[in-house]
mmCIF file of C-alpha atoms in Angstrom:
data_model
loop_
_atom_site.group_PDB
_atom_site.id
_atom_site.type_symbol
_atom_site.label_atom_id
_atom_site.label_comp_id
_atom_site.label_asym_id
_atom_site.label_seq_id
_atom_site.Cartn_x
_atom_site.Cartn_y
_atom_site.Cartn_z
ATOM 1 C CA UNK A 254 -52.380 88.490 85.255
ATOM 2 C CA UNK A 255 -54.943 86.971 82.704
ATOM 3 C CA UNK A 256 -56.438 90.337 82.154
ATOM 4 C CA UNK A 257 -52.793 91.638 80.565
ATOM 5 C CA UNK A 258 -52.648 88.930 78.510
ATOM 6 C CA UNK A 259 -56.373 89.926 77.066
ATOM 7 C CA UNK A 260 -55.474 93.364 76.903
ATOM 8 C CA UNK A 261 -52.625 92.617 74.930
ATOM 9 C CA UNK A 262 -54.206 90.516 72.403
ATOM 10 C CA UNK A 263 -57.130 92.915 72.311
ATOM 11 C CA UNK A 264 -54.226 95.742 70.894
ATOM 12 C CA UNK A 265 -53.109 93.139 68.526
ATOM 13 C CA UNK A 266 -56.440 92.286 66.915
ATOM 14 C CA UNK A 267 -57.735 96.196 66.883
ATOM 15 C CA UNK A 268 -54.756 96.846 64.941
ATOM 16 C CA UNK A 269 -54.671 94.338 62.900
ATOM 17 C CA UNK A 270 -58.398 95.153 62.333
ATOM 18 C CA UNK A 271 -57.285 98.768 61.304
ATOM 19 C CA UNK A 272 -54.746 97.295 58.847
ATOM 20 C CA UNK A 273 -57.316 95.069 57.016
ATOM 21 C CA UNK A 274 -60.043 98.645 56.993
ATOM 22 C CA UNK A 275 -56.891 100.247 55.504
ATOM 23 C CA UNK A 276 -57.151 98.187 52.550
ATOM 24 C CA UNK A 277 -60.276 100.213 51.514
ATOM 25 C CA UNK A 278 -58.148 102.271 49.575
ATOM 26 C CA UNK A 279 -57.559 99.240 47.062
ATOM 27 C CA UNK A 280 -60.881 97.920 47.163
ATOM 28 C CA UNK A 281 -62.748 101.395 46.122
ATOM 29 C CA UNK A 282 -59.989 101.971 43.362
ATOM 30 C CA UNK A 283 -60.385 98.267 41.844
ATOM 31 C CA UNK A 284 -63.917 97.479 42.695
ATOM 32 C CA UNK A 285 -65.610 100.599 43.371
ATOM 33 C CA UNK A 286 -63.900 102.255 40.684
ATOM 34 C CA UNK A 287 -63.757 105.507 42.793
ATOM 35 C CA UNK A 288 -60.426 105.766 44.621
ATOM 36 C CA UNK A 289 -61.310 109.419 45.764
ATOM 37 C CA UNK A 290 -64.009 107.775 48.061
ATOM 38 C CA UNK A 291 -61.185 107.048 50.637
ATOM 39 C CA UNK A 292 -61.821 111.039 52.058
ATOM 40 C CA UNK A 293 -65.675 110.396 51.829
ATOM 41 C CA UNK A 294 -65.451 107.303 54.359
ATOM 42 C CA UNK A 295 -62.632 108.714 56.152
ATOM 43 C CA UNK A 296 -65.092 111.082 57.255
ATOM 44 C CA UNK A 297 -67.377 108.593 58.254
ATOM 45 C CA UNK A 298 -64.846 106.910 60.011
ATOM 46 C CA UNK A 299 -63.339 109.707 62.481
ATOM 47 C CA UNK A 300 -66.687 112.125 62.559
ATOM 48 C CA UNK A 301 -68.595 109.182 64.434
ATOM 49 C CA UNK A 302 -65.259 108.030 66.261
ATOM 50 C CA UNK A 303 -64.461 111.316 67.897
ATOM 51 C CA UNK A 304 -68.548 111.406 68.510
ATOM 52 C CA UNK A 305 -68.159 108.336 70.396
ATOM 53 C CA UNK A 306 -65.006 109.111 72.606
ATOM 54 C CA UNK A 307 -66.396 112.855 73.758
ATOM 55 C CA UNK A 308 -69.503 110.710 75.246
ATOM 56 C CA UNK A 309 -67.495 108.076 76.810
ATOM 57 C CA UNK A 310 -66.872 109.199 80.075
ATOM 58 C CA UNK A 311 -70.469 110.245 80.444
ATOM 59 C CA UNK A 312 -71.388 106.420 79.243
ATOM 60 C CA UNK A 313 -69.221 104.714 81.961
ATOM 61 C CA UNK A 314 -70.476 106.730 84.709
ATOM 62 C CA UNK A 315 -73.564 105.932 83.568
ATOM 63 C CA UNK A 316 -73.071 102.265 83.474
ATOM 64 C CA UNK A 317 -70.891 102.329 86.362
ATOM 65 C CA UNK A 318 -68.173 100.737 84.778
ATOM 66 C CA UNK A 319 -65.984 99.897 81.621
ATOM 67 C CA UNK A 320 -67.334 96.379 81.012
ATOM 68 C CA UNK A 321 -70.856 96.731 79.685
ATOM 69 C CA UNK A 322 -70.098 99.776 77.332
ATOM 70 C CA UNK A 323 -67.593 97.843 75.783
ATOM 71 C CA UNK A 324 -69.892 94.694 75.586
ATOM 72 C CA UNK A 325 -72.840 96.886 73.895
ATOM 73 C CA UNK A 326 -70.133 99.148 72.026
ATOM 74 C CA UNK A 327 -68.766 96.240 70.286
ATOM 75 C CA UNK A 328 -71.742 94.436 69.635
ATOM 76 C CA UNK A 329 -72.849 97.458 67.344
ATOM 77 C CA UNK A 330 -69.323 97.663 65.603
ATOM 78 C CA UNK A 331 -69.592 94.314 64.625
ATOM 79 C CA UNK A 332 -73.184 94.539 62.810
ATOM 80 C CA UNK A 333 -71.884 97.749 61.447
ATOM 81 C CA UNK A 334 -68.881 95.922 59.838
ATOM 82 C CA UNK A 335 -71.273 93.327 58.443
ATOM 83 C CA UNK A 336 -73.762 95.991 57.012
ATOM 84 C CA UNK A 337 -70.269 97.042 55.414
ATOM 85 C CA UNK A 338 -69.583 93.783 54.112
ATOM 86 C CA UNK A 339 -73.403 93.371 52.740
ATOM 87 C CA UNK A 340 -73.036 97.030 51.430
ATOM 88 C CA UNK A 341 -69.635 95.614 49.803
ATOM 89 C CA UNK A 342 -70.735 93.190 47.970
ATOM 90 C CA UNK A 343 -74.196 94.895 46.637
ATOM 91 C CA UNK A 344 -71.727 97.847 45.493
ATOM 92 C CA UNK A 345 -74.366 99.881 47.649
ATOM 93 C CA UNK A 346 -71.713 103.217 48.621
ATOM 94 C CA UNK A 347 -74.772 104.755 50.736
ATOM 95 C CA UNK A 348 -75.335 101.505 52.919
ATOM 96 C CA UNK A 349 -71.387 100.810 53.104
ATOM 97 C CA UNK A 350 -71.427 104.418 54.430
ATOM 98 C CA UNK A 351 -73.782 104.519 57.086
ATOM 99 C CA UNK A 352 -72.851 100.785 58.288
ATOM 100 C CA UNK A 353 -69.027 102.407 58.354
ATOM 101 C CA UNK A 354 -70.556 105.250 60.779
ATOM 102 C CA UNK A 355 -72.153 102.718 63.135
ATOM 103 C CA UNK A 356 -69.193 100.179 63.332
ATOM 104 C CA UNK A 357 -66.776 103.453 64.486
ATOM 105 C CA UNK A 358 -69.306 104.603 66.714
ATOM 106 C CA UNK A 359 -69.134 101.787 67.976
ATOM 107 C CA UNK A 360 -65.908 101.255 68.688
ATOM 108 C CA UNK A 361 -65.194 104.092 70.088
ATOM 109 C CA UNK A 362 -66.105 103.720 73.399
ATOM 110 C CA UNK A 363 -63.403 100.622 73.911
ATOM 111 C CA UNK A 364 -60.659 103.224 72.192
ATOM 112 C CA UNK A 365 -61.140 105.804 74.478
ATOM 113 C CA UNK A 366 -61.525 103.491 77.446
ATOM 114 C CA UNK A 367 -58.197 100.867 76.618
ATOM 115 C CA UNK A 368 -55.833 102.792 78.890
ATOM 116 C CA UNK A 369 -58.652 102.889 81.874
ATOM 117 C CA UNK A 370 -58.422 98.786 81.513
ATOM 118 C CA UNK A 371 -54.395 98.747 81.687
ATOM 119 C CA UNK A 372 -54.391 101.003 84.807
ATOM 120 C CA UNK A 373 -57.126 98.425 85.934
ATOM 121 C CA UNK A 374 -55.021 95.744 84.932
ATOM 122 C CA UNK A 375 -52.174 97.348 86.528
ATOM 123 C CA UNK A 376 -54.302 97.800 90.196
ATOM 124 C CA UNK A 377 -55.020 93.868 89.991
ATOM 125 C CA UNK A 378 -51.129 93.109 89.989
ATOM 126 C CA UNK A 379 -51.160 95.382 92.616
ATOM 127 C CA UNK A 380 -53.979 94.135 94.892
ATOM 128 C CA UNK A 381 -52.779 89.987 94.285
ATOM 129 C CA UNK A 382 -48.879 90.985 94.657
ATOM 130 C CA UNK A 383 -48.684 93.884 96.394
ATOM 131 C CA UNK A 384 -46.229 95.363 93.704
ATOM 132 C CA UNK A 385 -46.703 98.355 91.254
ATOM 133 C CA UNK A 386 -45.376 97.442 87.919
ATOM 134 C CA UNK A 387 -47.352 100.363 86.257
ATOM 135 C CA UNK A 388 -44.353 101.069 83.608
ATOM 136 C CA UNK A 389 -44.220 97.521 82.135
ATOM 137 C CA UNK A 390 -48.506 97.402 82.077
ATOM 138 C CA UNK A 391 -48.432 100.716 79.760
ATOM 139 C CA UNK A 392 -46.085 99.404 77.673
ATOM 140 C CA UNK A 393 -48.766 96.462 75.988
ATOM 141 C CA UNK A 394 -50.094 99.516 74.146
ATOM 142 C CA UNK A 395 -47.002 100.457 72.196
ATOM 143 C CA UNK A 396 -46.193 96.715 71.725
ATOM 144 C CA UNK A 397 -49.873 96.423 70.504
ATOM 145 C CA UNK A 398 -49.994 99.195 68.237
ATOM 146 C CA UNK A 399 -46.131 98.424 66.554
ATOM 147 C CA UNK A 400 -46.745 95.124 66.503
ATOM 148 C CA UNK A 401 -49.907 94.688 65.314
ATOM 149 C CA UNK A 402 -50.347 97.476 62.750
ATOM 150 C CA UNK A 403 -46.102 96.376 61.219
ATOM 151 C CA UNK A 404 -48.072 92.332 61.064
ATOM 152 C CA UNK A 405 -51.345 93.635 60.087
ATOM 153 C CA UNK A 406 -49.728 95.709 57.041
ATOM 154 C CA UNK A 407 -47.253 92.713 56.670
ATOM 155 C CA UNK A 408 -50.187 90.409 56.261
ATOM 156 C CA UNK A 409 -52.333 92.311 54.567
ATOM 157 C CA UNK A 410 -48.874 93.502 51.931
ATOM 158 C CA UNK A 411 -48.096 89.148 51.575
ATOM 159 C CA UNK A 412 -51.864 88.160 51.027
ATOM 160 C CA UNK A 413 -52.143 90.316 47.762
ATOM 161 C CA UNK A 414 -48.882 89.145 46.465
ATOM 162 C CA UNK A 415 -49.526 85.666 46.767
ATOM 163 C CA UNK A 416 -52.924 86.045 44.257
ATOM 164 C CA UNK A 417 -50.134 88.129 42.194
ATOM 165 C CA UNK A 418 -51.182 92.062 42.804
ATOM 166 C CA UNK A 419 -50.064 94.223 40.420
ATOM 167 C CA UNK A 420 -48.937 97.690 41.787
ATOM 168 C CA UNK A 421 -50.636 100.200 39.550
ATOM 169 C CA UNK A 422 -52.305 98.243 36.869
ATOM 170 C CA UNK A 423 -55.438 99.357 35.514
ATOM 171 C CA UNK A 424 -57.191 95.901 36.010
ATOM 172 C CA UNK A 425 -56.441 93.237 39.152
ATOM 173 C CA UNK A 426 -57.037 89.997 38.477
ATOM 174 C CA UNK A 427 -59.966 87.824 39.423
ATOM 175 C CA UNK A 428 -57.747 86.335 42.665
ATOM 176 C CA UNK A 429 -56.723 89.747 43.832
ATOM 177 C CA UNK A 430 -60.247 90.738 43.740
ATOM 178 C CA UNK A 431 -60.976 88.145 46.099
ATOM 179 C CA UNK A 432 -58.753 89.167 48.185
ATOM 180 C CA UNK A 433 -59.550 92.410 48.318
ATOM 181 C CA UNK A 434 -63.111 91.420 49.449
ATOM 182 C CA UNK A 435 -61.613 89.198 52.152
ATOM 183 C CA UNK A 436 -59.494 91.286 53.340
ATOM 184 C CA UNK A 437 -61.679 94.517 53.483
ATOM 185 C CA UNK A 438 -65.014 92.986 54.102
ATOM 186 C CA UNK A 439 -64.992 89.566 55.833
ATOM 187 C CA UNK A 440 -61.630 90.353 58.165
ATOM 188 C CA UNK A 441 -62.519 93.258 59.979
ATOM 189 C CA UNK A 442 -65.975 91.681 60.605
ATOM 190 C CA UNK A 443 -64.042 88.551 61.585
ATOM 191 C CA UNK A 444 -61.493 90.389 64.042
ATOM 192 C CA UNK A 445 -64.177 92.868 65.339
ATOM 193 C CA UNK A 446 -65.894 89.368 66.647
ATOM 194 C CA UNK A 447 -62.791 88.203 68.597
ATOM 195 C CA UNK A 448 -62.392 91.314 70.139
ATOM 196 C CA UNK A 449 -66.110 91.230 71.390
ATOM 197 C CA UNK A 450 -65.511 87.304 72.501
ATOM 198 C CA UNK A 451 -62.401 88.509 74.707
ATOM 199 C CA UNK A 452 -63.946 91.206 76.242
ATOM 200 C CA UNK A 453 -66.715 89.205 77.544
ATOM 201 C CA UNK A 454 -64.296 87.476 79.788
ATOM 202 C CA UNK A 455 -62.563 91.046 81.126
ATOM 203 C CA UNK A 456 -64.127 91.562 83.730
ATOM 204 C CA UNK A 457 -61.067 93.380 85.837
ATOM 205 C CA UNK A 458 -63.000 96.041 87.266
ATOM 206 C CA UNK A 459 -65.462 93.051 88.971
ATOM 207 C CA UNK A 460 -62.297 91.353 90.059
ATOM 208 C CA UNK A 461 -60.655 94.414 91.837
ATOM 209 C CA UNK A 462 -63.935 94.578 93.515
ATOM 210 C CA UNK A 463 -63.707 91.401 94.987
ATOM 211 C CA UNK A 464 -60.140 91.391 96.138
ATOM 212 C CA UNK A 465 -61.329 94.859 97.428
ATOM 213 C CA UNK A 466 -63.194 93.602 99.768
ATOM 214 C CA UNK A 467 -61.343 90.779 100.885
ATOM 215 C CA UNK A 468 -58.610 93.069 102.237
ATOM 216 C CA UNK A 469 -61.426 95.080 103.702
#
């Protein structure tokens, strides 16, 4: 089942995503000077997230389906995490805000919408094979989420040491700075865009449609 594999490597990537975006607490203590800032985009994080996942049901009726939300969802994330990333490097707080906002908002629709896709996923084993193996589907979602946020943080934790972090010290040096852009500005721009590339190509709901009405 192609679409399982996408799924699964759509978990992976989202949390390693979320792993690079939780490297914002370094980068606004060493380069925004302002570690207390971490609350301030939290906000703008999960206020525009939870936004997003109360009008997701409404937006998939709408659209009559999973596919084009997430298409148009994740095309706004990812200019959102480049206004973050221009906003980054101008030192601009405000526009790093508001781009933050947009890329959750996002999103949000494909969060509240992943276990929709496995239990579509899960009906297209069902309709080729004629076998429900609805236990082992579900279970890409805790392999995404341990797996990719214990790599991402892994990563993200070996990266930094290798340009020789400094736990605590007043001033990083010029490598670790570097990093700390990369890792907080270009990755999650660079992940978000993967994401969006795979879910062009899941198109399970269209596929159950078609061996739908082949049976029929």
């Amino acid at each position: 089942n192609k679409y399982y594999v996408m799924i699964c490597v759509t978990y992976l990537l989202t949390q390693l995503c979320q792993s690079t975006i939780n490297m914002g607490v370094y980068f606004m203590t060493y380069i925004l000077g302002d570690e207390n800032l971490l609350s301030t985009f939290s906000l703008f994080i999960n206020i525009p997230l939870i936004l997003g996942l109360v009008v997701t049901p409404w937006l998939v009726a709408k659209m009559k389906g999973m596919y084009k939300i997430n298409i148009i969802g994740y095309s706004v994330g990812i200019l959102g995490r480049i206004g973050v990333m221009v906003g980054g490097y101008m030192m601009n707080v405000p526009m790093m805000l508001i781009s933050t906002a947009i890329a959750s908002l996002g999103t949000s629709p494909l969060q509240g919408d992943l276990n929709a896709l496995i239990a579509c996923c899960s009906e297209h084993t069902y309709l080729k094979t004629g076998k429900r193996i609805d236990g082992m589907m579900y279970s890409c979602s805790s392999f995404g989420i341990k797996v990719g946020g214990s790599l991402g943080t892994a990563i993200c934790g070996w990266m930094l040491a290798a340009v020789g972090y400094v736990e605590n010290a007043a001033v990083q040096n010029a490598g670790t700075i570097d990093m700390l852009h990369f890792l907080y500005l270009w990755m999650p721009v660079i992940l978000c865009v993967a994401v969006g590339f795979l879910l062009v190509f899941l198109r399970v709901e269209k596929a159950n449609e078609k061996l739908l009405t082949k049976k029929a």
